[in-house]
mmCIF file of C-alpha atoms in Angstrom:
data_model
loop_
_atom_site.group_PDB
_atom_site.id
_atom_site.type_symbol
_atom_site.label_atom_id
_atom_site.label_comp_id
_atom_site.label_asym_id
_atom_site.label_seq_id
_atom_site.Cartn_x
_atom_site.Cartn_y
_atom_site.Cartn_z
ATOM 1 C CA MET A 1124 0.000 0.000 0.000
ATOM 2 C CA ALA A 1125 1.187 3.489 -0.812
ATOM 3 C CA ALA A 1126 2.245 5.664 2.099
ATOM 4 C CA PRO A 1127 0.585 9.016 2.713
ATOM 5 C CA LEU A 1128 2.647 12.178 2.387
ATOM 6 C CA SER A 1129 3.814 14.022 5.470
ATOM 7 C CA ARG A 1130 2.719 17.649 5.822
ATOM 8 C CA GLY A 1131 6.150 18.791 4.689
ATOM 9 C CA GLN A 1132 6.081 16.534 1.629
ATOM 10 C CA GLU A 1133 2.560 17.679 0.790
ATOM 11 C CA ALA A 1134 3.623 21.333 0.988
ATOM 12 C CA ARG A 1135 6.669 20.636 -1.204
ATOM 13 C CA TRP A 1136 4.569 18.891 -3.861
ATOM 14 C CA ASN A 1137 1.863 21.561 -3.782
ATOM 15 C CA LYS A 1138 4.584 24.172 -4.338
ATOM 16 C CA ARG A 1139 6.183 22.185 -7.160
ATOM 17 C CA LEU A 1140 2.857 21.700 -8.928
ATOM 18 C CA ALA A 1141 1.872 25.353 -8.448
ATOM 19 C CA GLU A 1142 5.149 26.447 -10.031
ATOM 20 C CA THR A 1143 4.608 24.473 -13.231
ATOM 21 C CA THR A 1144 3.896 26.749 -16.164
ATOM 22 C CA THR A 1145 3.387 24.246 -18.984
ATOM 23 C CA ASN A 1146 1.515 20.994 -19.403
ATOM 24 C CA LYS A 1147 4.842 19.257 -20.030
ATOM 25 C CA ALA A 1148 6.256 20.472 -16.707
ATOM 26 C CA ARG A 1149 3.010 19.625 -14.921
ATOM 27 C CA ALA A 1150 2.986 16.142 -16.439
ATOM 28 C CA THR A 1151 6.571 15.511 -15.353
ATOM 29 C CA ALA A 1152 5.762 16.608 -11.811
ATOM 30 C CA LEU A 1153 2.609 14.470 -11.693
ATOM 31 C CA TRP A 1154 4.463 11.378 -12.934
ATOM 32 C CA ASP A 1155 7.169 11.945 -10.298
ATOM 33 C CA LEU A 1156 4.533 12.333 -7.596
ATOM 34 C CA ALA A 1157 2.693 9.222 -8.769
ATOM 35 C CA ARG A 1158 5.870 7.138 -8.520
ATOM 36 C CA LEU A 1159 6.479 8.446 -5.006
ATOM 37 C CA LEU A 1160 2.894 7.753 -3.920
ATOM 38 C CA ALA A 1161 2.845 4.254 -5.385
ATOM 39 C CA GLY A 1162 6.093 3.250 -3.709
ATOM 40 C CA ALA A 1163 6.558 -0.501 -4.145
ATOM 41 C CA ASP A 1164 2.820 -1.101 -4.702
ATOM 42 C CA ASP A 1165 2.588 -2.289 -8.316
ATOM 43 C CA THR A 1166 -1.219 -2.201 -8.278
ATOM 44 C CA ALA A 1167 -1.247 1.425 -7.125
ATOM 45 C CA TRP A 1168 1.360 2.269 -9.766
ATOM 46 C CA ALA A 1169 -0.713 0.623 -12.505
ATOM 47 C CA ASP A 1170 -3.807 2.571 -11.419
ATOM 48 C CA LEU A 1171 -1.865 5.838 -11.351
ATOM 49 C CA VAL A 1172 -0.376 5.132 -14.789
ATOM 50 C CA LEU A 1173 -3.864 4.701 -16.248
ATOM 51 C CA LEU A 1174 -5.059 7.879 -14.550
ATOM 52 C CA LEU A 1175 -2.110 9.919 -15.789
ATOM 53 C CA GLN A 1176 -2.260 8.483 -19.300
ATOM 54 C CA GLY A 1177 -5.874 9.648 -19.512
ATOM 55 C CA TRP A 1178 -4.933 13.095 -18.187
ATOM 56 C CA THR A 1179 -2.050 13.359 -20.657
ATOM 57 C CA GLN A 1180 -4.250 12.374 -23.587
ATOM 58 C CA ARG A 1181 -6.916 14.932 -22.591
ATOM 59 C CA GLN A 1182 -4.255 17.654 -22.364
ATOM 60 C CA GLN A 1183 -3.185 16.757 -25.877
ATOM 61 C CA GLY A 1184 -6.779 16.873 -27.112
ATOM 62 C CA ARG A 1185 -7.110 13.116 -27.489
ATOM 63 C CA GLY A 1186 -9.059 10.469 -25.659
ATOM 64 C CA PRO A 1187 -12.306 10.445 -23.686
ATOM 65 C CA GLY A 1188 -13.507 13.754 -22.383
ATOM 66 C CA SER A 1189 -11.338 15.823 -24.694
#
């Protein structure tokens, strides 16, 4: 199971995400955060990959909901 973020980690990630100015930078930060959140949990990682793939496709104007 993925571990929750500490308050300090949460603040750091909120700051990093707020500072992104492009979809590419935001995507990189979200993928990094997903890997951290999933830890060694392959099921959580697979779920996060699907979630982020959908987000990425929508940002590019492809996929459901675009």
